[in-house]
Amino acid sequence: MTSTGLPESLIATLPGSAYTDPGVFAQEQEHIFEAMWFCAVRSADLAGPGAFRTVQVGRESILITRARDRTVRAFFNVCRHRGAKLCTAESGEVKRAFQCPYHAWTYDLTGKLVAAPNLTKMPDVSRTEYGLATVATREWLGYVWVCLAENPPPFDEVVQDVVARLGDTESIEHYGIDDLDIGRRIVYDVRANWKLIVENFMECYHCATIHPELTEVLPEFADGYAAQYYVGHGAEFGADVKGFTVDGSEGLDRIPGVTEEQDRRYYAITVRPQVFINLVPDHVIFHRMYPVAADRTIVECDWLYLKHVVESGKDVSRSVELFDRVNRQDFDACERCQPAMSSRLYAKGGVLVPSEHHIGEFHTFVQERLGAGRRQ
């Protein structure tokens, strides 16, 4: 027995309240989602100047658009006049400016205040100072990442999660994710805490139980150890498997940069706090989570393929169906766990077996982020 009273094979999880308490979730919104780099949208969703998407990041609505110089800009989706929500649509396109529907304050694509009723009679009002409040942005892997912090942390913190999993950055660069196209996007509304979803993605102790299609393609997963358990390891396709598809049939055109060592292998990466990246030879599956409540998480999942595969209209359904089934099986499991998080039996939490021990590092990360926030 250890000092915790548990056998040495087991380590404790977070307590049940970490998954149900709105107060804990509010702290996570402030000290995790609003303080770290958050993967918001696919760059291609902002195809041209004036294209926009609104995204919930923590407690804030963020407006992301492409300016006329084709740079990506992000702003708090709040009019500087009386605080009205500037854009209520999830996505769309404007010609030259965003206009508040309340009092018609108007901002150009760089956020500058360009017009308002009687503005010329207020020469002391700075059009820059009263422009939209900006949010830091970065583009990486073909996605726009935003950070709401006044002093954003180095973006290297994001990259280091990939390095910690693969051992270097070159390995992910072989997939050319920036240049892939979206072949399918599915949005899931999961009635579970975001941490349950992360924990599920990080382990494969459940794979033999609930993922029959996945373990047919990746037989080693039936042993209970996820690829993420080992730095640099990719799970190998079964001997008779031709592609990462629901029936193991032939996949699509292989991504040219994928090396021989990476061929016929699957790599999974968790990028904290809300991204999962899945790499296979012919496509990439990219998950983004949007936690909206202690017991609800929106997950947006993109299946990315070579441009000519998407443009030619090739059938991607067999590869999409494999991981769509995996997603639904996983999310169903998380939704079965969520109600028990408020049980008196789970007040002190559960346990992690050896193949799940690496999840303990994720729990430490959450606790340290919240602890640092309380000390500020």
CSV table of N, CA, C and O in Angstrom, one decimal, residues 180-272:
chain,number,residue,atom,x,y,z
A,180,LEU,N,-3.7,20.5,-46.1
A,180,LEU,CA,-4.7,19.6,-46.4
A,180,LEU,C,-6.1,20.3,-46.4
A,180,LEU,O,-6.2,21.4,-45.9
A,181,ASP,N,-7.1,19.6,-47.0
A,181,ASP,CA,-8.4,20.2,-47.1
A,181,ASP,C,-9.4,19.4,-46.2
A,181,ASP,O,-9.2,18.2,-46.0
A,182,ILE,N,-10.5,20.0,-45.8
A,182,ILE,CA,-11.5,19.3,-45.0
A,182,ILE,C,-12.4,18.5,-45.9
A,182,ILE,O,-13.0,19.0,-46.8
A,183,GLY,N,-12.3,17.2,-45.7
A,183,GLY,CA,-13.2,16.3,-46.4
A,183,GLY,C,-14.5,16.0,-45.7
A,183,GLY,O,-15.5,15.8,-46.4
A,184,ARG,N,-14.5,16.2,-44.4
A,184,ARG,CA,-15.8,16.0,-43.7
A,184,ARG,C,-15.6,16.7,-42.3
A,184,ARG,O,-14.5,16.7,-41.7
A,185,ARG,N,-16.6,17.3,-41.8
A,185,ARG,CA,-16.6,17.9,-40.5
A,185,ARG,C,-17.9,17.4,-39.8
A,185,ARG,O,-19.0,17.5,-40.3
A,186,ILE,N,-17.7,16.9,-38.5
A,186,ILE,CA,-18.8,16.5,-37.7
A,186,ILE,C,-18.7,17.2,-36.4
A,186,ILE,O,-17.7,17.2,-35.8
A,187,VAL,N,-19.8,17.8,-35.9
A,187,VAL,CA,-19.9,18.4,-34.6
A,187,VAL,C,-20.7,17.6,-33.7
A,187,VAL,O,-21.8,17.2,-34.0
A,188,TYR,N,-20.1,17.3,-32.5
A,188,TYR,CA,-20.8,16.4,-31.5
A,188,TYR,C,-21.1,17.3,-30.3
A,188,TYR,O,-20.3,18.1,-29.8
A,189,ASP,N,-22.3,17.1,-29.7
A,189,ASP,CA,-22.7,17.7,-28.5
A,189,ASP,C,-22.6,16.7,-27.4
A,189,ASP,O,-23.5,15.8,-27.3
A,190,VAL,N,-21.6,16.7,-26.6
A,190,VAL,CA,-21.3,15.7,-25.6
A,190,VAL,C,-21.8,16.1,-24.2
A,190,VAL,O,-21.3,17.2,-23.7
A,191,ARG,N,-22.6,15.4,-23.6
A,191,ARG,CA,-23.1,15.7,-22.2
A,191,ARG,C,-22.2,15.2,-21.2
A,191,ARG,O,-22.5,14.3,-20.4
A,192,ALA,N,-21.0,15.7,-21.2
A,192,ALA,CA,-19.9,15.3,-20.3
A,192,ALA,C,-18.9,16.4,-20.1
A,192,ALA,O,-18.7,17.2,-20.9
A,193,ASN,N,-18.2,16.3,-19.0
A,193,ASN,CA,-17.2,17.3,-18.6
A,193,ASN,C,-16.0,17.1,-19.6
A,193,ASN,O,-15.6,16.0,-20.0
A,194,TRP,N,-15.4,18.2,-20.0
A,194,TRP,CA,-14.3,18.1,-20.9
A,194,TRP,C,-13.1,17.2,-20.5
A,194,TRP,O,-12.5,16.6,-21.3
A,195,LYS,N,-12.9,17.1,-19.2
A,195,LYS,CA,-11.7,16.3,-18.7
A,195,LYS,C,-12.0,14.9,-18.9
A,195,LYS,O,-11.1,14.1,-19.1
A,196,LEU,N,-13.3,14.4,-18.8
A,196,LEU,CA,-13.6,13.0,-19.1
A,196,LEU,C,-13.2,12.7,-20.5
A,196,LEU,O,-12.8,11.6,-20.8
A,197,ILE,N,-13.5,13.6,-21.4
A,197,ILE,CA,-13.2,13.4,-22.8
A,197,ILE,C,-11.7,13.3,-23.0
A,197,ILE,O,-11.2,12.4,-23.8
A,198,VAL,N,-10.9,14.2,-22.4
A,198,VAL,CA,-9.4,14.1,-22.5
A,198,VAL,C,-8.9,12.8,-22.0
A,198,VAL,O,-8.1,12.2,-22.6
A,199,GLU,N,-9.4,12.5,-20.8
A,199,GLU,CA,-8.9,11.2,-20.2
A,199,GLU,C,-9.2,10.0,-21.0
A,199,GLU,O,-8.3,9.1,-21.2
A,200,ASN,N,-10.4,10.0,-21.6
A,200,ASN,CA,-10.8,8.9,-22.5
A,200,ASN,C,-9.8,8.8,-23.7
A,200,ASN,O,-9.4,7.7,-24.1
A,201,PHE,N,-9.5,9.9,-24.3
A,201,PHE,CA,-8.7,10.0,-25.5
A,201,PHE,C,-7.3,9.5,-25.2
A,201,PHE,O,-6.6,8.9,-26.1
A,202,MET,N,-6.8,9.7,-24.0
A,202,MET,CA,-5.4,9.5,-23.6
A,202,MET,C,-5.1,8.0,-23.3
A,202,MET,O,-4.0,7.6,-23.3
A,203,GLU,N,-6.2,7.2,-23.1
A,203,GLU,CA,-5.9,5.8,-22.7
A,203,GLU,C,-6.7,4.8,-23.6
A,203,GLU,O,-7.6,5.2,-24.3
A,204,CYS,N,-6.2,3.6,-23.6
A,204,CYS,CA,-6.8,2.5,-24.4
A,204,CYS,C,-7.2,1.3,-23.6
A,204,CYS,O,-7.4,0.2,-24.2
A,205,TYR,N,-7.3,1.5,-22.3
A,205,TYR,CA,-7.7,0.4,-21.4
A,205,TYR,C,-9.1,0.0,-21.8
A,205,TYR,O,-9.5,-1.2,-21.6
A,206,HIS,N,-9.9,0.9,-22.4
A,206,HIS,CA,-11.3,0.6,-22.8
A,206,HIS,C,-11.4,0.1,-24.2
A,206,HIS,O,-12.5,-0.3,-24.6
A,207,CYS,N,-10.3,0.1,-25.0
A,207,CYS,CA,-10.4,-0.1,-26.4
A,207,CYS,C,-11.0,-1.5,-26.8
A,207,CYS,O,-11.8,-1.6,-27.7
A,208,ALA,N,-10.5,-2.5,-26.1
A,208,ALA,CA,-11.0,-3.9,-26.4
A,208,ALA,C,-12.5,-4.0,-26.1
A,208,ALA,O,-13.2,-4.9,-26.7
A,209,THR,N,-13.0,-3.2,-25.1
A,209,THR,CA,-14.3,-3.3,-24.7
A,209,THR,C,-15.3,-2.6,-25.6
A,209,THR,O,-16.3,-3.2,-26.0
A,210,ILE,N,-15.0,-1.4,-26.0
A,210,ILE,CA,-16.0,-0.6,-26.8
A,210,ILE,C,-15.6,-0.2,-28.2
A,210,ILE,O,-16.3,0.4,-28.9
A,211,HIS,N,-14.4,-0.6,-28.6
A,211,HIS,CA,-13.9,-0.2,-30.0
A,211,HIS,C,-13.6,-1.4,-30.9
A,211,HIS,O,-12.4,-1.6,-31.3
A,212,PRO,N,-14.5,-2.2,-31.2
A,212,PRO,CA,-14.2,-3.4,-32.0
A,212,PRO,C,-13.6,-3.1,-33.4
A,212,PRO,O,-12.7,-3.8,-33.9
A,213,GLU,N,-14.1,-2.0,-34.0
A,213,GLU,CA,-13.6,-1.7,-35.3
A,213,GLU,C,-12.2,-1.2,-35.2
A,213,GLU,O,-11.3,-1.5,-36.1
A,214,LEU,N,-11.9,-0.4,-34.2
A,214,LEU,CA,-10.6,0.2,-34.1
A,214,LEU,C,-9.5,-0.9,-33.8
A,214,LEU,O,-8.4,-0.9,-34.3
A,215,THR,N,-9.9,-1.8,-32.9
A,215,THR,CA,-8.9,-2.9,-32.6
A,215,THR,C,-8.7,-3.9,-33.7
A,215,THR,O,-7.7,-4.6,-33.7
A,216,GLU,N,-9.7,-3.9,-34.6
A,216,GLU,CA,-9.4,-4.8,-35.8
A,216,GLU,C,-8.4,-4.1,-36.7
A,216,GLU,O,-7.5,-4.8,-37.3
A,217,VAL,N,-8.4,-2.8,-36.8
A,217,VAL,CA,-7.4,-2.1,-37.6
A,217,VAL,C,-6.1,-2.0,-36.9
A,217,VAL,O,-5.0,-2.1,-37.4
A,218,LEU,N,-6.1,-1.7,-35.5
A,218,LEU,CA,-4.9,-1.6,-34.7
A,218,LEU,C,-4.9,-2.6,-33.6
A,218,LEU,O,-5.3,-2.4,-32.5
A,219,PRO,N,-4.5,-3.9,-33.9
A,219,PRO,CA,-4.6,-5.0,-33.0
A,219,PRO,C,-4.0,-4.8,-31.6
A,219,PRO,O,-4.4,-5.2,-30.6
A,220,GLU,N,-2.9,-4.0,-31.6
A,220,GLU,CA,-2.1,-3.8,-30.3
A,220,GLU,C,-3.0,-3.1,-29.3
A,220,GLU,O,-2.7,-3.1,-28.1
A,221,PHE,N,-4.0,-2.3,-29.8
A,221,PHE,CA,-4.8,-1.5,-28.9
A,221,PHE,C,-5.6,-2.5,-28.0
A,221,PHE,O,-6.1,-2.1,-26.9
A,222,ALA,N,-5.9,-3.7,-28.4
A,222,ALA,CA,-6.6,-4.6,-27.6
A,222,ALA,C,-5.9,-5.0,-26.3
A,222,ALA,O,-6.5,-5.5,-25.4
A,223,ASP,N,-4.6,-4.7,-26.3
A,223,ASP,CA,-3.8,-5.0,-25.1
A,223,ASP,C,-3.9,-4.0,-24.0
A,223,ASP,O,-3.4,-4.1,-22.9
A,224,GLY,N,-4.6,-2.8,-24.3
A,224,GLY,CA,-4.9,-1.8,-23.3
A,224,GLY,C,-3.9,-0.7,-23.2
A,224,GLY,O,-4.2,0.3,-22.4
A,225,TYR,N,-2.8,-0.7,-23.9
A,225,TYR,CA,-1.9,0.4,-23.8
A,225,TYR,C,-2.1,1.3,-25.1
A,225,TYR,O,-1.9,0.9,-26.2
A,226,ALA,N,-2.4,2.6,-24.8
A,226,ALA,CA,-2.6,3.5,-25.9
A,226,ALA,C,-1.2,3.9,-26.5
A,226,ALA,O,-0.2,3.9,-25.8
A,227,ALA,N,-1.2,4.3,-27.8
A,227,ALA,CA,0.0,4.8,-28.4
A,227,ALA,C,0.6,6.0,-27.6
A,227,ALA,O,1.8,6.1,-27.6
A,228,GLN,N,-0.2,6.8,-27.0
A,228,GLN,CA,0.2,7.9,-26.3
A,228,GLN,C,1.0,7.6,-25.0
A,228,GLN,O,1.7,8.4,-24.4
A,229,TYR,N,1.0,6.3,-24.6
A,229,TYR,CA,1.7,5.9,-23.5
A,229,TYR,C,3.2,5.9,-23.7
A,229,TYR,O,4.0,6.0,-22.8
A,230,TYR,N,3.6,5.8,-25.0
A,230,TYR,CA,5.0,5.7,-25.4
A,230,TYR,C,5.4,6.9,-26.3
A,230,TYR,O,4.8,7.2,-27.3
A,231,VAL,N,6.5,7.6,-25.9
A,231,VAL,CA,7.0,8.7,-26.7
A,231,VAL,C,7.4,8.2,-28.1
A,231,VAL,O,8.2,7.2,-28.2
A,232,GLY,N,6.9,8.8,-29.2
A,232,GLY,CA,7.3,8.5,-30.5
A,232,GLY,C,6.7,7.2,-31.1
A,232,GLY,O,6.9,7.0,-32.3
A,233,HIS,N,5.9,6.5,-30.4
A,233,HIS,CA,5.4,5.2,-30.9
A,233,HIS,C,4.1,5.5,-31.7
A,233,HIS,O,3.2,6.3,-31.3
A,234,GLY,N,4.0,4.8,-32.8
A,234,GLY,CA,2.8,4.8,-33.6
A,234,GLY,C,2.2,3.4,-33.6
A,234,GLY,O,3.0,2.4,-33.8
A,235,ALA,N,0.9,3.2,-33.4
A,235,ALA,CA,0.3,1.9,-33.4
A,235,ALA,C,0.3,1.3,-34.8
A,235,ALA,O,-0.1,2.0,-35.7
A,236,GLU,N,0.7,0.1,-35.0
A,236,GLU,CA,0.9,-0.5,-36.3
A,236,GLU,C,-0.4,-1.1,-36.8
A,236,GLU,O,-1.2,-1.7,-36.0
A,237,PHE,N,-0.7,-0.9,-38.1
A,237,PHE,CA,-1.9,-1.5,-38.7
A,237,PHE,C,-1.8,-3.1,-38.6
A,237,PHE,O,-0.7,-3.6,-38.7
A,238,GLY,N,-2.9,-3.8,-38.5
A,238,GLY,CA,-2.9,-5.2,-38.6
A,238,GLY,C,-2.3,-5.7,-39.9
A,238,GLY,O,-2.4,-5.0,-40.9
A,239,ALA,N,-1.8,-6.9,-39.9
A,239,ALA,CA,-1.2,-7.5,-41.1
A,239,ALA,C,-2.0,-7.5,-42.3
A,239,ALA,O,-1.6,-7.3,-43.4
A,240,ASP,N,-3.3,-7.8,-42.2
A,240,ASP,CA,-4.2,-7.8,-43.3
A,240,ASP,C,-5.0,-6.5,-43.6
A,240,ASP,O,-5.8,-6.5,-44.5
A,241,VAL,N,-4.6,-5.5,-42.8
A,241,VAL,CA,-5.3,-4.2,-42.9
A,241,VAL,C,-4.7,-3.4,-44.0
A,241,VAL,O,-3.4,-3.2,-44.0
A,242,LYS,N,-5.5,-2.9,-45.0
A,242,LYS,CA,-4.9,-2.1,-46.1
A,242,LYS,C,-4.9,-0.6,-45.8
A,242,LYS,O,-4.1,0.1,-46.4
A,243,GLY,N,-5.9,-0.2,-45.0
A,243,GLY,CA,-6.0,1.3,-44.8
A,243,GLY,C,-6.8,1.6,-43.5
A,243,GLY,O,-7.4,0.7,-42.9
A,244,PHE,N,-6.7,2.8,-43.0
A,244,PHE,CA,-7.4,3.2,-41.8
A,244,PHE,C,-8.8,3.5,-42.1
A,244,PHE,O,-9.3,4.7,-42.2
A,245,THR,N,-9.6,2.4,-42.3
A,245,THR,CA,-11.0,2.5,-42.7
A,245,THR,C,-11.8,1.6,-41.9
A,245,THR,O,-11.3,0.7,-41.1
A,246,VAL,N,-13.1,1.8,-41.9
A,246,VAL,CA,-14.0,1.0,-41.0
A,246,VAL,C,-13.9,-0.5,-41.2
A,246,VAL,O,-14.2,-1.3,-40.3
A,247,ASP,N,-13.6,-0.9,-42.5
A,247,ASP,CA,-13.5,-2.3,-42.8
A,247,ASP,C,-12.1,-2.8,-43.1
A,247,ASP,O,-11.8,-3.9,-43.6
A,248,GLY,N,-11.1,-1.9,-42.9
A,248,GLY,CA,-9.7,-2.2,-43.2
A,248,GLY,C,-9.4,-2.2,-44.6
A,248,GLY,O,-8.3,-2.7,-45.0
A,249,SER,N,-10.3,-1.7,-45.5
A,249,SER,CA,-10.0,-1.7,-46.9
A,249,SER,C,-9.1,-0.6,-47.3
A,249,SER,O,-8.7,0.2,-46.4
A,250,GLU,N,-8.7,-0.6,-48.6
A,250,GLU,CA,-7.7,0.4,-49.0
A,250,GLU,C,-8.1,1.8,-48.7
A,250,GLU,O,-9.3,2.2,-48.8
A,251,GLY,N,-7.2,2.6,-48.3
A,251,GLY,CA,-7.4,4.0,-48.0
A,251,GLY,C,-7.3,4.9,-49.2
A,251,GLY,O,-7.4,4.4,-50.3
A,252,LEU,N,-7.0,6.2,-49.0
A,252,LEU,CA,-6.9,7.1,-50.1
A,252,LEU,C,-5.4,7.4,-50.4
A,252,LEU,O,-4.6,6.8,-49.8
A,253,ASP,N,-5.2,8.4,-51.2
A,253,ASP,CA,-3.8,8.7,-51.6
A,253,ASP,C,-2.9,9.1,-50.4
A,253,ASP,O,-3.4,10.0,-49.6
A,254,ARG,N,-1.8,8.4,-50.2
A,254,ARG,CA,-0.9,8.7,-49.1
A,254,ARG,C,-0.3,10.1,-49.2
A,254,ARG,O,0.0,10.6,-50.3
A,255,ILE,N,-0.2,10.8,-48.0
A,255,ILE,CA,0.3,12.1,-47.9
A,255,ILE,C,1.8,12.0,-48.3
A,255,ILE,O,2.5,11.2,-47.7
A,256,PRO,N,2.3,12.7,-49.3
A,256,PRO,CA,3.7,12.5,-49.8
A,256,PRO,C,4.8,12.6,-48.8
A,256,PRO,O,5.8,11.9,-48.9
A,257,GLY,N,4.6,13.5,-47.8
A,257,GLY,CA,5.7,13.7,-46.8
A,257,GLY,C,5.8,12.5,-45.8
A,257,GLY,O,6.8,12.5,-45.1
A,258,VAL,N,4.8,11.7,-45.7
A,258,VAL,CA,4.8,10.6,-44.7
A,258,VAL,C,6.0,9.7,-45.0
A,258,VAL,O,6.1,9.2,-46.1
A,259,THR,N,6.8,9.4,-44.0
A,259,THR,CA,8.0,8.5,-44.2
A,259,THR,C,7.6,7.1,-44.1
A,259,THR,O,6.5,6.7,-43.7
A,260,GLU,N,8.5,6.2,-44.6
A,260,GLU,CA,8.3,4.8,-44.5
A,260,GLU,C,8.1,4.3,-43.1
A,260,GLU,O,7.3,3.4,-42.8
A,261,GLU,N,8.8,4.9,-42.1
A,261,GLU,CA,8.6,4.6,-40.7
A,261,GLU,C,7.2,4.9,-40.2
A,261,GLU,O,6.7,4.3,-39.3
A,262,GLN,N,6.6,6.0,-40.8
A,262,GLN,CA,5.3,6.4,-40.4
A,262,GLN,C,4.2,5.7,-41.1
A,262,GLN,O,3.0,5.7,-40.7
A,263,ASP,N,4.5,5.1,-42.2
A,263,ASP,CA,3.5,4.4,-43.0
A,263,ASP,C,2.9,3.3,-42.3
A,263,ASP,O,3.6,2.6,-41.5
A,264,ARG,N,1.6,3.1,-42.4
A,264,ARG,CA,0.8,2.0,-41.8
A,264,ARG,C,0.9,2.1,-40.3
A,264,ARG,O,0.9,1.1,-39.6
A,265,ARG,N,0.9,3.3,-39.8
A,265,ARG,CA,0.9,3.5,-38.3
A,265,ARG,C,0.0,4.7,-38.0
A,265,ARG,O,-0.3,5.6,-38.8
A,266,TYR,N,-0.5,4.6,-36.8
A,266,TYR,CA,-1.5,5.6,-36.2
A,266,TYR,C,-0.8,6.3,-35.0
A,266,TYR,O,-0.3,5.6,-34.1
A,267,TYR,N,-0.8,7.6,-35.0
A,267,TYR,CA,-0.3,8.4,-33.9
A,267,TYR,C,-1.4,9.3,-33.4
A,267,TYR,O,-2.1,9.9,-34.1
A,268,ALA,N,-1.5,9.3,-32.1
A,268,ALA,CA,-2.5,10.2,-31.4
A,268,ALA,C,-1.7,11.2,-30.5
A,268,ALA,O,-0.8,10.8,-29.8
A,269,ILE,N,-2.2,12.4,-30.5
A,269,ILE,CA,-1.5,13.5,-29.8
A,269,ILE,C,-2.6,14.3,-29.0
A,269,ILE,O,-3.6,14.7,-29.6
A,270,THR,N,-2.3,14.6,-27.7
A,270,THR,CA,-3.2,15.5,-27.0
A,270,THR,C,-2.4,16.8,-26.8
A,270,THR,O,-1.3,16.8,-26.3
A,271,VAL,N,-3.0,17.9,-27.3
A,271,VAL,CA,-2.4,19.2,-27.2
A,271,VAL,C,-3.3,20.0,-26.2
A,271,VAL,O,-4.5,20.3,-26.5
A,272,ARG,N,-2.8,20.2,-25.1
A,272,ARG,CA,-3.6,20.9,-24.0
A,272,ARG,C,-3.9,22.4,-24.3
A,272,ARG,O,-3.0,23.0,-25.0
